[in-house]
Each structure stands twice: as structure tokens, then as C-alpha cells.
Amino acid sequence: MQGYKACNDVLVHNFAKFLEQEGHYYLEQYADLRRESCAYSGQPLTRKHREEFVAAEHLGTLLLKAAELIKQNNILN
């Protein structure tokens, strides 16, 4: 029962907060951590990586917008 409650809290009651945290991650940390991972493994950065970083920023922006809409409209509460 505790597992269900933990999942339900994230997926329903705290979903906006979860989306907000993920949005900040993709906007603020994803590219740096991915670059670090590539450097550690010796993988050179390519144009494809830069496209990935732009897409991650776009995703972060969308996640923050979704979180804002959920909060403003009192969805899933």
C-alpha cells in the first residue's frame, strides 16, 4: 500500500512539482552532465550533440510550462 501511495503522490498530487524539477534539470544540468559523460568516455561532441542540447532546453521549457498550467488551473489536486 505504501508503494501505491508513493507513486500516486508523484503522479497525481505532486505532478506539477515533479515536472518543474525535471524542467529545471533539462534547462540547467542536462547539457553539462551529458558533455561530462562524453568527455569521460572519450566521445567527441558533434553537431548531433548540440541538437540534443537544444532539444533538451526546449523540453525543459515545455515541462515548466506544463507545471505552471497544472498549478494555475488546479489540475490533479
mmCIF file of C-alpha atoms in Angstrom:
data_model
loop_
_atom_site.group_PDB
_atom_site.id
_atom_site.type_symbol
_atom_site.label_atom_id
_atom_site.label_comp_id
_atom_site.label_asym_id
_atom_site.label_seq_id
_atom_site.Cartn_x
_atom_site.Cartn_y
_atom_site.Cartn_z
ATOM 1 C CA MET A 1 0.000 0.000 0.000
ATOM 2 C CA GLN A 2 2.893 2.398 0.728
ATOM 3 C CA GLY A 3 4.278 1.835 -2.780
ATOM 4 C CA TYR A 4 0.951 2.759 -4.316
ATOM 5 C CA LYS A 5 0.724 5.908 -2.190
ATOM 6 C CA ALA A 6 4.264 6.957 -3.090
ATOM 7 C CA CYS A 7 3.588 6.516 -6.807
ATOM 8 C CA ASN A 8 0.169 8.124 -6.598
ATOM 9 C CA ASP A 9 1.557 11.161 -4.776
ATOM 10 C CA VAL A 10 4.134 11.797 -7.506
ATOM 11 C CA LEU A 11 1.851 11.029 -10.424
ATOM 12 C CA VAL A 12 -1.166 12.914 -9.136
ATOM 13 C CA HIS A 13 -0.762 15.195 -6.153
ATOM 14 C CA ASN A 14 2.847 16.301 -6.738
ATOM 15 C CA PHE A 15 2.932 16.001 -10.522
ATOM 16 C CA ALA A 16 3.396 19.738 -11.121
ATOM 17 C CA LYS A 17 6.330 19.792 -8.702
ATOM 18 C CA PHE A 18 7.850 16.743 -10.429
ATOM 19 C CA LEU A 19 7.500 18.380 -13.867
ATOM 20 C CA GLU A 20 9.030 21.576 -12.528
ATOM 21 C CA GLN A 21 12.046 19.726 -11.131
ATOM 22 C CA GLU A 22 12.530 17.853 -14.409
ATOM 23 C CA GLY A 23 12.183 21.086 -16.377
ATOM 24 C CA HIS A 24 14.908 22.746 -14.332
ATOM 25 C CA TYR A 25 17.116 19.683 -14.776
ATOM 26 C CA TYR A 26 16.856 19.810 -18.571
ATOM 27 C CA LEU A 27 17.401 23.570 -18.644
ATOM 28 C CA GLU A 28 20.220 23.806 -16.119
ATOM 29 C CA GLN A 29 22.050 20.492 -15.783
ATOM 30 C CA TYR A 30 21.406 18.113 -18.666
ATOM 31 C CA ALA A 31 23.848 19.559 -21.217
ATOM 32 C CA ASP A 32 26.707 19.879 -18.726
ATOM 33 C CA LEU A 33 26.252 16.351 -17.408
ATOM 34 C CA ARG A 34 25.985 14.959 -20.935
ATOM 35 C CA ARG A 35 29.153 16.823 -22.031
ATOM 36 C CA GLU A 36 30.951 15.494 -18.957
ATOM 37 C CA SER A 37 29.804 11.971 -19.757
ATOM 38 C CA CYS A 38 31.003 12.253 -23.363
ATOM 39 C CA ALA A 39 34.359 13.662 -22.273
ATOM 40 C CA TYR A 40 34.814 10.903 -19.702
ATOM 41 C CA SER A 41 34.148 8.225 -22.312
ATOM 42 C CA GLY A 42 36.302 9.930 -24.947
ATOM 43 C CA GLN A 43 33.363 10.575 -27.255
ATOM 44 C CA PRO A 44 33.812 13.796 -29.252
ATOM 45 C CA LEU A 45 30.932 16.245 -29.320
ATOM 46 C CA THR A 46 29.245 16.557 -32.677
ATOM 47 C CA ARG A 47 26.535 18.656 -34.252
ATOM 48 C CA LYS A 48 24.126 15.901 -33.223
ATOM 49 C CA HIS A 49 25.007 16.578 -29.567
ATOM 50 C CA ARG A 50 24.356 20.288 -29.999
ATOM 51 C CA GLU A 51 20.954 19.445 -31.498
ATOM 52 C CA GLU A 52 20.314 17.197 -28.495
ATOM 53 C CA PHE A 53 21.168 20.049 -26.102
ATOM 54 C CA VAL A 54 18.802 22.431 -27.902
ATOM 55 C CA ALA A 55 16.052 19.801 -27.766
ATOM 56 C CA ALA A 56 16.701 19.289 -24.045
ATOM 57 C CA GLU A 57 16.324 23.039 -23.427
ATOM 58 C CA HIS A 58 13.086 23.039 -25.387
ATOM 59 C CA LEU A 59 11.854 20.073 -23.355
ATOM 60 C CA GLY A 60 12.758 21.846 -20.113
ATOM 61 C CA THR A 61 10.787 24.903 -21.171
ATOM 62 C CA LEU A 62 7.757 22.787 -22.065
ATOM 63 C CA LEU A 63 7.905 20.899 -18.769
ATOM 64 C CA LEU A 64 7.984 24.161 -16.816
ATOM 65 C CA LYS A 65 5.042 25.479 -18.829
ATOM 66 C CA ALA A 66 3.077 22.272 -18.165
ATOM 67 C CA ALA A 67 3.813 22.542 -14.433
ATOM 68 C CA GLU A 68 2.647 26.146 -14.456
ATOM 69 C CA LEU A 69 -0.615 25.249 -16.213
ATOM 70 C CA ILE A 70 -1.302 22.405 -13.781
ATOM 71 C CA LYS A 71 -0.802 24.728 -10.810
ATOM 72 C CA GLN A 72 -2.764 27.656 -12.261
ATOM 73 C CA ASN A 73 -5.745 25.519 -13.188
ATOM 74 C CA ASN A 74 -5.648 23.330 -10.080
ATOM 75 C CA ILE A 75 -5.422 20.160 -12.162
ATOM 76 C CA LEU A 76 -4.763 16.836 -10.390
ATOM 77 C CA ASN A 77 -5.376 18.211 -6.889
#
